[in-house]
Amino acid sequence: MNPLEAQLRKILELERRKGYADTAVVGGLDRYLKNLIQRDNLGPRSPITESIMLLPTHGYASLPREERERWLMRTLQRLSGAAERPTTAAPTVQKARAAARRPSQPLARPPVVVPGTASVLERPVTALKGVSTGLAAKLGRLGVATVQDMLFFFPRRYNDFASIRPIAGLVVGEEQTVIGTVWSAKDTPIGRRLRGTEALIGDETGTMRVVWFNQPYIAQQLRTNERIVLAGKVTLYKGQKTLENPEYEPLESEELLHTGRLVPVYHTTSGLAGRTVRRLAKQTLDTYADALPELLPTDLLSRNGMPPRAAALRQMHFPDGWDDLKAARRRLAFDELLLIQVGVLERKREWQERGLAQPLRLSEETRRGYVESLPFTLTGAQQRAMTQTLADVARERPMSRLLQGDVGSGKTVVAAAALLAATASGAQGAMMAPTEILAEQHFHTLCRLFSCSEKTVSVATVRPAYLSKPLTIALLTGSLPAAVKRELREQIAAGEIDIVVGTHAVIQEGVTFHRLGLAIVDEQHRFGVMQRAALREKGRNPHVLVMTATPIPRTLTLTVYGDLDVSVIDEMPPGRKPVQTHWVPPDERDGGYEFVRRQVQQGYQTFIICPLIEESETLTTRAVTQEFERLSNEVFPDARLGLLHGRLAARKKESVMRAFRDRRLDILVSTAVVEVGVDIPNATVMMVEGAERFGLAQLHQLRGRVGRSDIQSYCLLLSDSPAPDSRERLQIVERTQDGFALAEADLRLRGPGEFFGTRQSGLPDLKVAQLSDVSLIELARTEASRLLDDDPDLARPEHAQLREEVSRLWERVTAEAH
Ligand code: ADP
Ligand code: MG
């Protein structure tokens, strides 16, 4: 314990003996503490600072006796704990935090270590000077409830009032700051109905007029002959330089907040002036920024040239210059990204260390036999993905791999090779699809790839030449008769079936495997960490391959899927004709219909997609139903039309899709629910209504429903009154067939929330970081693995804060995902 702490301890003990009457030191304890802080630069981590921060704003003197006692006892505990601090492991920190949050704490509780001074940051904003409950309510509307919220309530932009000019040197049209003397200021009518303030300001170089519309009260605040600082954009009024509604403050202010610098502009709400928010931000920074514990170890900061966290916060609000702002932004963005990376890497490790998987090996001979039996040559990308996947499953470390490839790029072939490896090693494999029709499709595809001979509706036996023993594949879906399902389940449990294909629901809920070695999950970019954890319960520790046709930008595979390894099939099998994509202007709609009619006459099929109506599924259903009626009765009376939307029962959906697949329908009118992986090679037209309402990646997905054979296919984008920018977006889809490029563009244009649909990304909100910032995300990734390699549990004292914030963040994300 240092001498200061020892001194404080003595005083506190005296205070306790004297019955908490605030008589231990002359002038009272508050004054003593205040002096202590001011005289000695204690730093935020000092137990003294912590204790003081835990006092209410009005200090010790304002507390009732028993609260004085409680604070004093805890402070004494903290002081005596200081010697051996801080070696707290994560769980203890968690508990301590939870305990610290509880409103009142009985004295009997064992000593708690409050990490940093986080709890003071959780004080309500009313703890700030001058914040009444009314003001707090307004701040609440901006999402600011606590001191910490205020620290992280960042400006939405900055006014560059840094350049201070004499009146004669002011430039019209620029943001500038001027220092002058008030010569006159009056409340005056402005225009016909407004009142405002008009003032005359002068300096050695001239005078100028300043007006504030609608704010007559300013006239009272400005005193004649007072020196003030004004900042704003200079305009010309009747040939005279004028400042309209400038920011202003007295020159005597200790530090310029509203003028003379880069001035932060915050979001406000009605009845809350920007100046007020700015002042509060400043006050909060001054009082609490140092209480915010540093998140990162010093060597990491210096290695990357990053400012300390508190400094970055100050610069975010009141930057000294654009470069300082940039550095602050980078630092705080890095924090956000690092918390994510540490979290996903920990999950990855947890998954890998939970237990060993069964290595699944495919002999070179069998592999070659399989590949040579295929009716086509693998693309280079397929070969690569196959090699990566087979190498992964051959290890004892459970695989967690994402296989990405545009629709039709041939992912199933790769998956099938991994299934072969499973069966060749005496394990079972499961392949799961989101819908029955997709499961059926996989079942048939696998039969084809393995050159199946015997097949019933739900079980196939294949005897490929390259395997020494036959393989049994079962299709398990909800619509099978109960008795059949029961029997299949028994066979699966007994290990008589090698490969099970089915829907996620059926396999995850109703099946016990004999020896599940590999689980493949198809078309499910929402198949997150939770689901994978659930899968683990199915087998001891199966290898997992997630397949998706949604091209996911690299920045997202590093974050949302950061715990997965990724293989990408970025090459199409040869001979595919690109889908011709056309924007159809409103007055050519009939031409579009005519085109569809001719395709139908030639025996081809068409999808017509109606947009989801954001506000409600009911409205969407109604709209698509009406459109279906209209198209059936007025536009295509001679064709066979089907209707598909999200409100239909699952069974009904499947039967409509089946009818379309089996060519009993010519045109399928649908919302965007139309299934991603369904292969209907005879469909040649994808017509999208209200195309401007879809994301680029989504349009690309829809387009992928067609063009699945060597017949030329078309995508028609209808958009009734597109704004110029949505027209531009649609042109991007017209021009490019590259799903990844479109996904990147989408992410840039609409952000991750939109990209995945709201709240499905499983990512925390990012305040500062951009998910498009590849290099910073990669840096965070590198630093996160370095940290974890070094200190796998982040148990070292210098990592305590990081440990705590990662845990808190992911607890929240996990809670929201449920
Ligand atoms: P997806 O990646 O969309 O799941 P699939 O695996 O269903 O694609 O493959 C789409 C179609 O392309 C299938 O009919 C498959 O047999 C065929 N295919 C796969 N790979 C090749 C290839 N290398 N050359 C030619 N056709 C291929
Ligand atoms: Mg597929």
XYZ file of C-alpha atoms in Angstrom, residues 88-432:
345
model
C -9.330 -11.739 -10.580
C -10.290 -14.380 -13.108
C -13.171 -13.728 -15.431
C -16.008 -15.421 -13.558
C -15.221 -13.540 -10.395
C -15.178 -10.306 -12.286
C -18.545 -11.141 -13.740
C -19.989 -11.901 -10.367
C -18.469 -8.836 -8.876
C -19.981 -6.696 -11.582
C -23.368 -8.241 -11.151
C -23.106 -7.670 -7.450
C -21.960 -4.120 -7.885
C -24.985 -3.409 -10.059
C -27.408 -4.513 -7.379
C -28.863 -1.355 -5.881
C -27.961 -1.876 -2.269
C -25.555 -4.235 -0.826
C -25.639 -5.701 2.655
C -22.447 -5.287 4.584
C -22.077 -8.966 5.306
C -21.182 -9.637 1.700
C -17.574 -10.729 1.180
C -15.277 -8.087 -0.236
C -15.913 -7.384 -3.890
C -13.393 -6.185 -6.338
C -14.937 -3.665 -8.642
C -12.933 -3.813 -11.826
C -11.766 -0.429 -12.893
C -14.454 1.985 -11.982
C -17.029 0.626 -14.331
C -19.819 0.994 -11.850
C -19.542 4.774 -11.679
C -19.968 4.790 -15.401
C -23.252 3.042 -14.915
C -24.629 5.886 -12.885
C -27.700 7.484 -14.430
C -27.121 10.724 -16.327
C -28.788 12.552 -13.479
C -25.481 12.120 -11.685
C -24.137 14.773 -14.037
C -24.233 18.334 -12.873
C -27.307 20.165 -14.081
C -29.126 17.141 -15.405
C -32.675 17.161 -14.112
C -35.044 14.257 -14.576
C -36.647 16.211 -17.423
C -33.363 16.554 -19.233
C -32.577 12.906 -18.483
C -35.816 11.904 -20.181
C -34.811 13.806 -23.301
C -31.392 12.205 -23.270
C -33.128 8.884 -22.842
C -34.838 9.444 -26.146
C -31.400 9.601 -27.702
C -30.488 6.314 -26.069
C -28.377 7.960 -23.388
C -29.268 6.659 -19.949
C -25.974 6.386 -18.132
C -22.737 8.261 -17.825
C -21.131 5.619 -20.002
C -23.783 6.083 -22.694
C -22.957 9.776 -22.678
C -19.251 9.075 -23.089
C -20.056 6.926 -26.089
C -22.678 9.219 -27.563
C -20.577 10.383 -30.440
C -21.096 13.458 -32.582
C -22.683 12.818 -35.935
C -20.439 15.381 -37.534
C -18.155 18.319 -36.800
C -18.191 21.935 -37.804
C -14.806 23.172 -38.746
C -14.675 26.431 -36.852
C -10.966 26.112 -36.299
C -9.918 28.983 -38.458
C -10.224 32.254 -36.596
C -10.321 35.294 -38.840
C -10.691 39.043 -38.347
C -13.993 40.454 -39.617
C -12.352 41.956 -42.685
C -10.824 38.599 -43.535
C -14.027 36.543 -43.399
C -14.779 34.595 -46.528
C -18.363 34.221 -47.695
C -19.567 30.620 -47.824
C -17.017 29.186 -45.406
C -17.279 28.017 -41.812
C -15.180 30.314 -39.685
C -14.753 31.726 -36.257
C -14.512 35.394 -35.421
C -13.754 37.176 -32.148
C -15.459 40.508 -31.603
C -16.993 42.960 -29.201
C -20.750 43.255 -28.869
C -21.697 46.793 -29.847
C -25.393 46.261 -29.699
C -27.842 43.408 -29.379
C -31.599 43.626 -29.579
C -34.701 41.500 -29.650
C -36.272 42.441 -32.947
C -38.867 41.325 -35.468
C -37.315 39.489 -38.346
C -39.341 39.057 -41.500
C -43.109 39.074 -41.101
C -43.750 36.686 -38.267
C -40.475 35.773 -36.653
C -38.728 37.409 -33.780
C -35.085 37.056 -33.251
C -31.904 38.674 -32.099
C -29.935 41.107 -34.159
C -26.490 42.140 -33.004
C -23.668 44.281 -34.240
C -20.203 42.950 -33.607
C -16.926 44.696 -34.216
C -13.185 44.193 -34.119
C -10.190 46.310 -35.227
C -10.880 45.483 -38.846
C -14.591 46.209 -39.114
C -18.115 45.471 -37.986
C -20.669 42.918 -39.012
C -24.290 42.001 -38.516
C -25.235 38.814 -36.705
C -28.764 37.401 -36.559
C -30.371 34.567 -34.697
C -33.781 33.703 -36.069
C -36.418 32.638 -33.614
C -34.154 33.148 -30.625
C -34.984 36.601 -29.218
C -33.714 35.519 -25.776
C -30.135 35.643 -26.975
C -30.380 39.439 -26.908
C -30.508 39.288 -23.105
C -27.513 37.012 -22.913
C -25.229 39.328 -24.865
C -23.894 42.272 -22.938
C -22.717 45.387 -24.709
C -18.920 45.665 -24.828
C -18.585 42.000 -23.996
C -16.011 40.107 -26.026
C -17.503 37.038 -27.632
C -16.525 34.304 -30.042
C -18.847 33.494 -32.922
C -18.705 30.654 -35.380
C -20.741 29.753 -38.403
C -21.036 30.110 -42.104
C -20.745 33.636 -43.441
C -23.437 34.750 -45.893
C -24.135 37.915 -47.783
C -27.191 39.936 -46.811
C -27.837 43.077 -48.858
C -24.221 43.033 -49.871
C -23.027 42.814 -46.268
C -21.248 39.950 -44.585
C -23.607 38.395 -42.066
C -23.498 35.504 -39.664
C -26.814 33.662 -39.384
C -27.564 31.542 -36.332
C -23.917 31.200 -35.374
C -22.626 29.326 -32.379
C -21.331 31.754 -29.782
C -19.720 31.866 -26.380
C -17.997 34.425 -24.208
C -14.314 34.818 -24.902
C -13.631 34.310 -21.223
C -14.734 30.655 -21.374
C -11.986 28.517 -19.966
C -11.927 26.456 -23.063
C -13.787 27.066 -26.287
C -16.498 24.466 -26.825
C -18.805 25.896 -29.419
C -16.429 27.954 -31.512
C -12.807 28.312 -32.523
C -12.218 24.602 -33.064
C -13.653 21.488 -34.634
C -17.034 21.685 -32.986
C -18.978 18.456 -32.493
C -22.558 18.336 -33.699
C -24.735 15.831 -31.875
C -28.089 14.338 -32.577
C -30.671 16.168 -30.546
C -34.325 15.798 -29.854
C -37.073 18.350 -29.414
C -36.468 20.632 -26.479
C -32.823 19.687 -26.260
C -30.357 22.195 -27.640
C -27.202 21.068 -29.370
C -25.243 23.329 -27.040
C -26.614 21.500 -24.035
C -25.544 18.135 -25.352
C -22.143 19.533 -26.185
C -21.717 20.940 -22.713
C -22.792 17.668 -21.163
C -20.403 15.729 -23.338
C -17.621 17.970 -22.136
C -18.596 17.704 -18.505
C -18.871 13.936 -18.762
C -15.466 13.672 -20.365
C -13.885 15.912 -17.763
C -15.363 14.013 -14.861
C -15.453 10.459 -16.069
C -13.234 9.779 -19.076
C -10.398 8.753 -16.812
C -12.659 6.392 -14.943
C -13.090 4.384 -18.110
C -10.562 1.616 -17.826
C -8.132 1.079 -20.672
C -9.134 -1.934 -22.700
C -5.895 -2.813 -24.395
C -2.406 -3.614 -23.211
C 0.141 -0.891 -23.824
C 2.344 -2.908 -26.136
C -0.564 -3.532 -28.465
C -1.329 0.173 -28.536
C 2.200 1.252 -29.232
C 2.699 -1.459 -31.830
C -0.241 -0.091 -33.779
C 0.281 3.567 -33.013
C -3.030 3.889 -31.243
C -3.953 6.484 -28.605
C -5.140 5.415 -25.150
C -8.849 4.871 -24.870
C -9.662 7.895 -22.744
C -7.658 10.132 -25.052
C -9.459 8.692 -28.043
C -12.801 9.391 -26.417
C -11.830 12.998 -25.805
C -10.716 13.382 -29.384
C -13.908 11.818 -30.684
C -15.915 14.527 -28.994
C -13.582 17.484 -29.149
C -10.907 16.742 -31.707
C -7.816 18.911 -31.846
C -7.718 18.379 -35.594
C -8.910 16.085 -38.342
C -5.923 13.776 -37.952
C -6.512 13.380 -34.247
C -10.117 12.596 -34.997
C -9.114 9.984 -37.492
C -6.753 8.324 -35.052
C -9.422 8.357 -32.345
C -11.971 6.847 -34.657
C -9.598 4.141 -35.725
C -8.777 3.314 -32.148
C -12.410 3.058 -31.038
C -13.402 1.131 -34.153
C -10.567 -1.235 -33.445
C -11.899 -1.805 -29.920
C -15.272 -2.820 -31.285
C -13.786 -5.144 -33.852
C -11.341 -6.655 -31.408
C -14.105 -7.549 -28.976
C -15.835 -9.375 -31.805
C -12.705 -11.156 -32.926
C -11.742 -12.289 -29.448
C -15.281 -13.591 -29.039
C -15.417 -15.550 -32.281
C -11.940 -16.962 -31.868
C -12.807 -18.108 -28.376
C -15.857 -19.862 -29.738
C -13.820 -21.520 -32.383
C -11.375 -22.758 -29.833
C -14.105 -23.884 -27.516
C -15.671 -25.882 -30.326
C -12.356 -27.407 -31.174
C -11.383 -28.220 -27.643
C -14.684 -29.558 -26.422
C -13.582 -32.936 -27.555
C -11.989 -34.704 -30.425
C -13.788 -35.687 -33.554
C -13.439 -38.923 -35.368
C -10.952 -38.470 -38.195
C -12.683 -39.255 -41.468
C -10.331 -40.508 -44.143
C -10.919 -41.140 -47.770
C -8.248 -43.176 -49.489
C -6.653 -41.598 -52.509
C -7.912 -44.489 -54.556
C -11.534 -44.089 -53.539
C -11.339 -40.383 -54.014
C -10.028 -40.803 -57.524
C -12.656 -43.443 -58.242
C -15.391 -41.054 -57.160
C -14.105 -38.093 -59.128
C -13.606 -40.158 -62.245
C -17.097 -41.586 -62.016
C -18.640 -38.140 -62.294
C -20.126 -37.182 -65.660
C -18.109 -33.972 -65.693
C -14.714 -32.628 -64.751
C -14.422 -30.736 -61.482
C -13.676 -27.056 -61.747
C -10.461 -25.846 -60.170
C -12.436 -24.191 -57.397
C -14.277 -27.411 -56.649
C -11.002 -29.309 -56.471
C -9.600 -26.776 -54.053
C -12.655 -26.846 -51.818
C -12.646 -30.632 -51.875
C -8.998 -30.833 -50.884
C -9.505 -28.368 -48.015
C -12.569 -30.156 -46.768
C -11.105 -33.637 -46.942
C -7.942 -32.497 -45.204
C -10.047 -30.954 -42.450
C -12.241 -33.953 -41.746
C -9.202 -36.226 -41.659
C -8.087 -34.461 -38.476
C -9.088 -35.099 -34.917
C -9.897 -31.454 -34.466
C -13.555 -31.048 -35.410
C -14.006 -29.188 -38.665
C -16.078 -26.052 -38.745
C -16.094 -24.976 -42.335
C -18.209 -22.701 -44.434
C -18.476 -23.674 -48.091
C -19.542 -20.723 -50.128
C -20.409 -20.824 -53.762
C -22.856 -19.130 -55.990
C -25.982 -20.995 -56.955
C -25.075 -23.755 -59.401
C -21.376 -23.646 -58.653
C -21.472 -27.302 -57.638
C -21.194 -27.439 -53.860
C -23.012 -30.752 -53.562
C -20.236 -32.628 -55.315
C -17.795 -31.438 -52.688
C -20.144 -32.248 -49.848
C -20.676 -35.717 -51.237
C -16.938 -36.405 -51.155
C -16.904 -35.545 -47.450
C -19.858 -37.879 -46.899
C -17.894 -40.621 -48.607
C -15.021 -39.996 -46.235
C -17.404 -40.390 -43.309
C -18.861 -43.664 -44.478
C -15.466 -44.996 -45.503
C -14.385 -44.443 -41.911
C -17.357 -46.239 -40.469
C -19.168 -43.081 -39.379
C -22.553 -41.717 -40.394
C -23.158 -38.513 -42.285
C -26.130 -36.161 -42.157
C -27.156 -33.601 -44.718
C -29.720 -31.059 -43.678
